[in-house]
Amino acid sequence: MGILRTVTLNTGYDDYYSVSDMHWGGLGRMHQFHSVCSGKGVSCARTAHALGLPTKAYALVGEADLAHYSSSLAAEGIDHHLVAVDGRTRHNLTLVDATGEHVAAHFVAAGFTLEPEAVDPLVEAVLADVQPGDVVTLNGSTPHGLPDQTWADLARFLIRRGARVIVDAQKAAFRSALDIDGITAFKPNDEEIRELPGLGDLPTDERVEQALRMFAAAGVQIPLVSMGADGLRWWRDGAVVAMDCPVERPMQSVMAGDALVAGIAWGLLEGRGDEDALRHGLAAAAAHVEGLTGHALGERARARIRDVRVRPVSR
């Protein structure tokens, strides 16, 4: 089995507050607090580790936070390679409803602002480590100051080394990576595909279909669009297919997309076909949305693969 290698350029800490009786301008209660290392690739690596995958996270971290960030990841058992950059690592805020009646709310802080060369040591480390058959995920936004083609350039080099590449990027970085031949999968959501040329004003079903056609024409192996709580849409044999794994009582939607990416990598590294890889992805995302972590998430994801539903989409 190869290794899952996740790459994150805009890392952070996610500060979780479990609260109740929340009213703007009023007084509520805070029941629990904890903070974890975050960033889309770090979150993806955390889920992959829970699934039992051999995983290594590569990330940029503010210089003042490097030692603490590294020790925190090590305490979770997540193998990692960190590169220090100027500035502090951002803190994001997540409010969790202690009663379980509402899905958590997530507030994202501004990321790094960097010179283009700041990313070079991290790129060099990833390229030095990657082996044919590895799955590499390029996760999240790129810091201000980096060129739009940062993810595209790294994807091109990784594919030349025999890696399978999943891109979970946004805006110009996403559009730039579409020009790279040989991408295994992109993981845009419906909001993100609105920024593709000509798709912004189309009805949802037509927009999703056109995006999937665009991905297939670009040579993407697994053309998909994430639809949030409604699962995903996949382009199979020239038609749109809907896949989902329903969650009766959702607890946390934040980072569900990262869990989806980890689950797809799980399927790929186990040698599964495209549909089975997507089943693994949806099962992992469902376990995350149920509020599970660690060993419990892994066990639940394995149990939920059989719950994934697949149906053609009629237009």
Coordinates of C-alpha atoms in Angstrom, one line a residue:
M1 CA 0.0 0.0 0.0
G2 CA 1.2 3.5 -0.8
I3 CA 1.0 6.5 1.6
L4 CA -1.4 9.3 1.8
R5 CA 0.5 12.6 1.8
T6 CA -1.5 15.8 2.6
V7 CA -0.2 19.2 1.8
T8 CA -1.5 22.4 3.6
L9 CA -0.3 25.9 3.0
N10 CA -2.8 27.8 5.2
T11 CA -2.8 26.0 8.5
G12 CA -4.4 27.0 11.7
Y13 CA -5.7 26.0 15.1
D14 CA -9.4 25.2 15.4
D15 CA -10.7 26.4 18.8
Y16 CA -13.8 24.5 19.8
Y17 CA -16.2 25.9 22.4
S18 CA -19.1 23.8 23.5
V19 CA -21.9 26.3 24.4
S20 CA -25.6 26.5 25.2
D21 CA -28.1 29.3 25.6
M22 CA -26.4 31.4 23.0
H23 CA -28.1 34.7 22.3
W24 CA -26.4 37.6 20.6
G25 CA -26.1 40.4 23.2
G26 CA -27.1 37.9 26.0
L27 CA -25.5 35.6 28.4
G28 CA -24.8 31.9 27.7
R29 CA -22.8 29.0 29.1
M30 CA -19.5 27.6 27.9
H31 CA -19.2 23.9 28.8
Q32 CA -16.0 22.8 27.2
F33 CA -13.0 24.0 25.2
H34 CA -10.3 22.3 23.2
S35 CA -8.0 23.4 20.4
V36 CA -6.6 21.2 17.6
C37 CA -4.2 21.7 14.8
S38 CA -6.2 22.4 11.6
G39 CA -6.0 23.3 8.0
K40 CA -7.8 21.2 5.4
G41 CA -4.8 18.8 4.8
V42 CA -4.2 18.4 8.5
S43 CA -7.9 17.6 9.0
C44 CA -7.7 15.2 6.1
A45 CA -4.7 13.5 7.7
R46 CA -6.4 13.2 11.0
T47 CA -9.4 11.3 9.5
A48 CA -7.0 9.2 7.4
H49 CA -5.1 8.3 10.6
A50 CA -8.4 7.3 12.2
L51 CA -9.1 5.1 9.2
G52 CA -5.8 3.3 9.7
L53 CA -4.1 4.7 6.6
P54 CA -0.3 5.3 6.5
T55 CA -0.3 9.1 6.4
K56 CA 2.1 12.0 6.5
A57 CA 1.0 15.7 6.7
Y58 CA 3.1 18.4 5.1
A59 CA 2.3 22.0 6.2
L60 CA 3.5 25.6 6.6
V61 CA 3.3 26.8 10.2
G62 CA 4.0 30.2 11.8
E63 CA 7.5 30.2 13.2
A64 CA 6.5 31.0 16.8
D65 CA 4.0 28.0 16.8
L66 CA 6.3 25.4 15.2
A67 CA 7.3 23.5 18.3
H68 CA 3.8 23.4 19.8
Y69 CA 2.2 22.5 16.4
S70 CA 4.6 19.7 15.9
S71 CA 4.2 18.3 19.4
S72 CA 0.4 18.4 19.1
L73 CA 0.5 16.4 15.9
A74 CA 2.9 14.0 17.4
A75 CA 0.6 13.5 20.4
E76 CA -2.2 12.5 17.9
G77 CA 0.1 10.0 16.2
I78 CA 0.1 12.0 12.9
D79 CA 3.4 11.8 11.1
H80 CA 4.3 15.2 9.7
H81 CA 6.8 17.5 8.1
L82 CA 6.4 21.2 9.0
V83 CA 8.1 24.3 7.5
A84 CA 8.2 27.5 9.5
V85 CA 7.1 30.8 7.9
D86 CA 6.9 34.4 9.2
G87 CA 3.8 35.2 11.2
R88 CA 1.5 33.5 13.6
T89 CA -0.6 30.5 12.8
R90 CA -4.3 31.6 12.7
H91 CA -7.0 30.6 15.2
N92 CA -10.4 29.6 13.8
L93 CA -13.5 29.5 16.0
T94 CA -16.0 26.6 16.1
L95 CA -19.1 26.8 18.3
V96 CA -20.6 23.5 19.2
D97 CA -24.2 23.3 20.5
A98 CA -23.9 21.4 23.8
T99 CA -27.5 20.3 23.5
G100 CA -26.9 18.5 20.2
E101 CA -29.8 20.3 18.5
H102 CA -27.8 22.4 16.1
V103 CA -24.9 21.7 13.7
A104 CA -21.7 23.4 14.8
A105 CA -20.8 26.9 13.4
H106 CA -17.3 27.6 12.1
F107 CA -15.6 31.0 11.7
V108 CA -12.4 31.1 9.6
A109 CA -9.6 33.6 10.3
A110 CA -7.3 35.1 7.7
G111 CA -4.4 32.9 6.6
F112 CA -0.7 33.7 5.9
T113 CA 0.7 36.4 3.6
L114 CA 3.9 35.1 2.1
E115 CA 6.5 35.6 -0.6
P116 CA 6.4 33.0 -3.3
E117 CA 9.8 31.4 -2.3
A118 CA 8.5 30.7 1.2
V119 CA 6.7 27.6 0.0
D120 CA 9.8 26.1 -1.8
P121 CA 11.2 24.1 1.2
L122 CA 7.8 22.4 1.7
V123 CA 7.4 21.6 -2.0
E124 CA 10.9 20.1 -2.1
A125 CA 10.2 17.9 0.9
V126 CA 7.0 16.5 -0.6
L127 CA 8.7 15.8 -3.9
A128 CA 11.7 14.2 -2.2
D129 CA 9.4 11.8 -0.3
V130 CA 6.7 10.9 -2.7
Q131 CA 6.7 7.4 -4.3
P132 CA 4.8 5.9 -7.2
G133 CA 1.4 4.8 -6.0
D134 CA 1.1 7.3 -3.2
V135 CA -2.0 9.5 -3.0
V136 CA -1.2 13.2 -2.5
T137 CA -3.9 15.7 -1.6
L138 CA -3.4 19.4 -2.2
N139 CA -5.7 20.9 0.4
G140 CA -7.3 24.3 0.8
S141 CA -6.5 27.9 0.0
T142 CA -3.1 29.3 -0.9
P143 CA -1.7 32.2 1.2
H144 CA -1.8 35.7 -0.1
G145 CA 1.3 36.5 -2.2
L146 CA 1.6 33.0 -3.8
P147 CA 0.9 32.7 -7.6
D148 CA -2.4 31.2 -8.7
Q149 CA -0.6 28.2 -10.3
T150 CA 1.1 27.1 -7.0
W151 CA -1.1 23.9 -6.7
A152 CA -1.1 23.3 -10.4
D153 CA 2.7 23.3 -10.6
L154 CA 3.0 20.9 -7.6
A155 CA 0.4 18.6 -9.1
R156 CA 2.3 18.4 -12.4
F157 CA 5.5 17.4 -10.6
L158 CA 3.8 14.9 -8.4
I159 CA 2.0 13.2 -11.4
R160 CA 5.4 12.9 -13.1
R161 CA 6.6 11.0 -10.1
G162 CA 3.7 8.5 -10.3
A163 CA 1.6 9.9 -7.6
R164 CA -2.2 10.1 -7.7
V165 CA -3.3 13.6 -6.9
I166 CA -6.5 14.9 -5.4
V167 CA -7.0 18.7 -5.5
D168 CA -9.3 20.3 -2.9
A169 CA -8.7 24.0 -3.8
Q170 CA -10.7 27.1 -4.5
K171 CA -11.0 30.1 -6.8
A172 CA -8.1 30.8 -9.1
A173 CA -5.9 28.0 -7.7
F174 CA -8.7 25.5 -8.5
R175 CA -9.2 26.9 -12.1
S176 CA -5.4 26.8 -12.7
A177 CA -5.1 23.2 -11.6
L178 CA -7.8 22.2 -14.2
D179 CA -5.2 22.7 -16.9
I180 CA -3.1 19.8 -15.5
D181 CA -3.5 16.5 -17.2
G182 CA -3.7 13.3 -15.1
I183 CA -5.5 14.6 -11.9
T184 CA -7.2 11.8 -10.1
A185 CA -10.0 14.0 -8.6
F186 CA -11.0 17.5 -7.7
K187 CA -13.3 18.0 -4.7
P188 CA -15.2 21.2 -5.5
N189 CA -18.6 21.9 -3.9
D190 CA -21.5 23.5 -5.7
E191 CA -20.5 27.0 -4.5
E192 CA -17.0 26.6 -5.9
I193 CA -18.1 25.4 -9.4
R194 CA -20.1 28.7 -9.7
E195 CA -16.7 30.4 -10.4
L196 CA -16.0 28.2 -13.4
P197 CA -16.5 30.0 -16.7
G198 CA -20.1 30.1 -17.9
L199 CA -21.5 28.2 -14.9
G200 CA -22.4 30.8 -12.3
D201 CA -26.0 31.6 -13.5
L202 CA -27.1 28.1 -14.5
P203 CA -29.7 26.1 -12.4
T204 CA -28.1 23.8 -9.9
D205 CA -28.6 20.5 -11.8
E206 CA -27.4 22.0 -15.1
R207 CA -24.4 23.7 -13.4
V208 CA -23.3 20.4 -11.8
E209 CA -23.6 18.4 -15.0
Q210 CA -21.7 21.0 -17.0
A211 CA -18.9 21.0 -14.3
L212 CA -18.7 17.2 -14.4
R213 CA -18.5 17.3 -18.2
M214 CA -15.7 19.9 -17.9
F215 CA -13.8 17.7 -15.5
A216 CA -14.1 14.6 -17.6
A217 CA -13.0 16.5 -20.7
A218 CA -9.9 17.7 -18.7
G219 CA -9.0 14.1 -18.1
V220 CA -9.9 13.9 -14.5
Q221 CA -10.2 10.2 -13.4
I222 CA -13.0 10.7 -10.9
P223 CA -15.1 13.7 -11.9
L224 CA -17.2 14.7 -8.9
V225 CA -18.9 17.6 -7.2
S226 CA -19.6 17.6 -3.5
M227 CA -23.2 18.5 -2.6
G228 CA -22.8 18.8 1.2
A229 CA -25.6 17.0 3.1
D230 CA -26.9 15.6 -0.2
G231 CA -23.7 13.6 -0.8
L232 CA -22.0 14.1 -4.2
R233 CA -22.6 13.9 -7.9
W234 CA -20.3 11.7 -10.1
W235 CA -19.8 11.5 -13.8
R236 CA -20.1 7.8 -14.8
D237 CA -20.2 6.5 -18.3
G238 CA -21.5 9.8 -19.7
A239 CA -24.2 10.4 -17.1
V240 CA -24.7 12.0 -13.7
V241 CA -24.9 9.7 -10.8
A242 CA -26.0 10.8 -7.3
M243 CA -24.3 9.1 -4.2
D244 CA -25.0 9.8 -0.6
C245 CA -24.7 8.3 2.9
P246 CA -27.5 9.8 5.0
V247 CA -26.9 10.9 8.6
E248 CA -29.9 10.9 10.9
R249 CA -28.5 13.3 13.5
P250 CA -25.8 15.5 12.1
M251 CA -23.5 16.9 14.7
Q252 CA -20.7 18.6 12.7
S253 CA -20.5 19.6 9.1
V254 CA -17.2 21.5 9.4
M255 CA -14.4 19.5 7.8
A256 CA -16.8 16.9 6.4
G257 CA -15.2 17.6 3.0
D258 CA -11.8 16.8 4.4
A259 CA -13.1 13.5 5.7
L260 CA -14.6 12.8 2.2
V261 CA -11.1 13.3 0.7
A262 CA -9.5 11.1 3.3
G263 CA -12.1 8.4 2.6
I264 CA -11.6 8.6 -1.2
A265 CA -7.8 8.2 -0.6
W266 CA -8.6 5.2 1.7
G267 CA -10.4 3.5 -1.1
L268 CA -7.7 4.3 -3.7
L269 CA -4.9 3.0 -1.4
E270 CA -6.9 -0.2 -0.9
G271 CA -7.0 -0.7 -4.6
R272 CA -10.7 -0.1 -5.0
G273 CA -12.4 1.1 -8.2
D274 CA -13.7 4.6 -8.6
E275 CA -17.2 3.9 -7.3
D276 CA -15.9 2.0 -4.3
A277 CA -13.5 4.8 -3.5
L278 CA -16.4 7.2 -3.5
R279 CA -18.3 4.9 -1.2
H280 CA -15.4 4.9 1.2
G281 CA -15.3 8.7 1.0
L282 CA -19.0 9.2 1.8
A283 CA -18.8 6.6 4.6
A284 CA -15.9 8.5 6.2
A285 CA -17.6 11.8 5.8
A286 CA -20.8 10.4 7.4
A287 CA -18.9 9.1 10.4
H288 CA -17.3 12.6 10.8
V289 CA -20.7 14.3 10.5
E290 CA -22.0 12.0 13.3
G291 CA -19.4 13.7 15.5
L292 CA -17.0 10.8 15.8
T293 CA -13.2 10.9 16.0
G294 CA -10.3 8.5 16.3
H295 CA -10.9 4.8 16.5
A296 CA -14.7 5.2 16.8
L297 CA -14.7 7.2 13.5
G298 CA -12.8 4.4 11.7
E299 CA -15.1 1.7 13.0
R300 CA -18.2 3.6 12.1
A301 CA -16.9 4.5 8.6
R302 CA -16.3 0.8 7.9
A303 CA -19.8 0.0 9.0
R304 CA -21.4 2.7 6.9
I305 CA -19.9 1.8 3.5
R306 CA -22.9 -0.5 3.0
D307 CA -25.3 2.4 3.6
V308 CA -24.1 4.4 0.6
R309 CA -26.9 4.9 -1.9
V310 CA -26.3 5.2 -5.7
R311 CA -28.9 6.4 -8.2
P312 CA -28.9 7.9 -11.7
V313 CA -30.0 11.6 -11.9
S314 CA -32.8 12.2 -14.4
R315 CA -33.1 15.6 -16.1

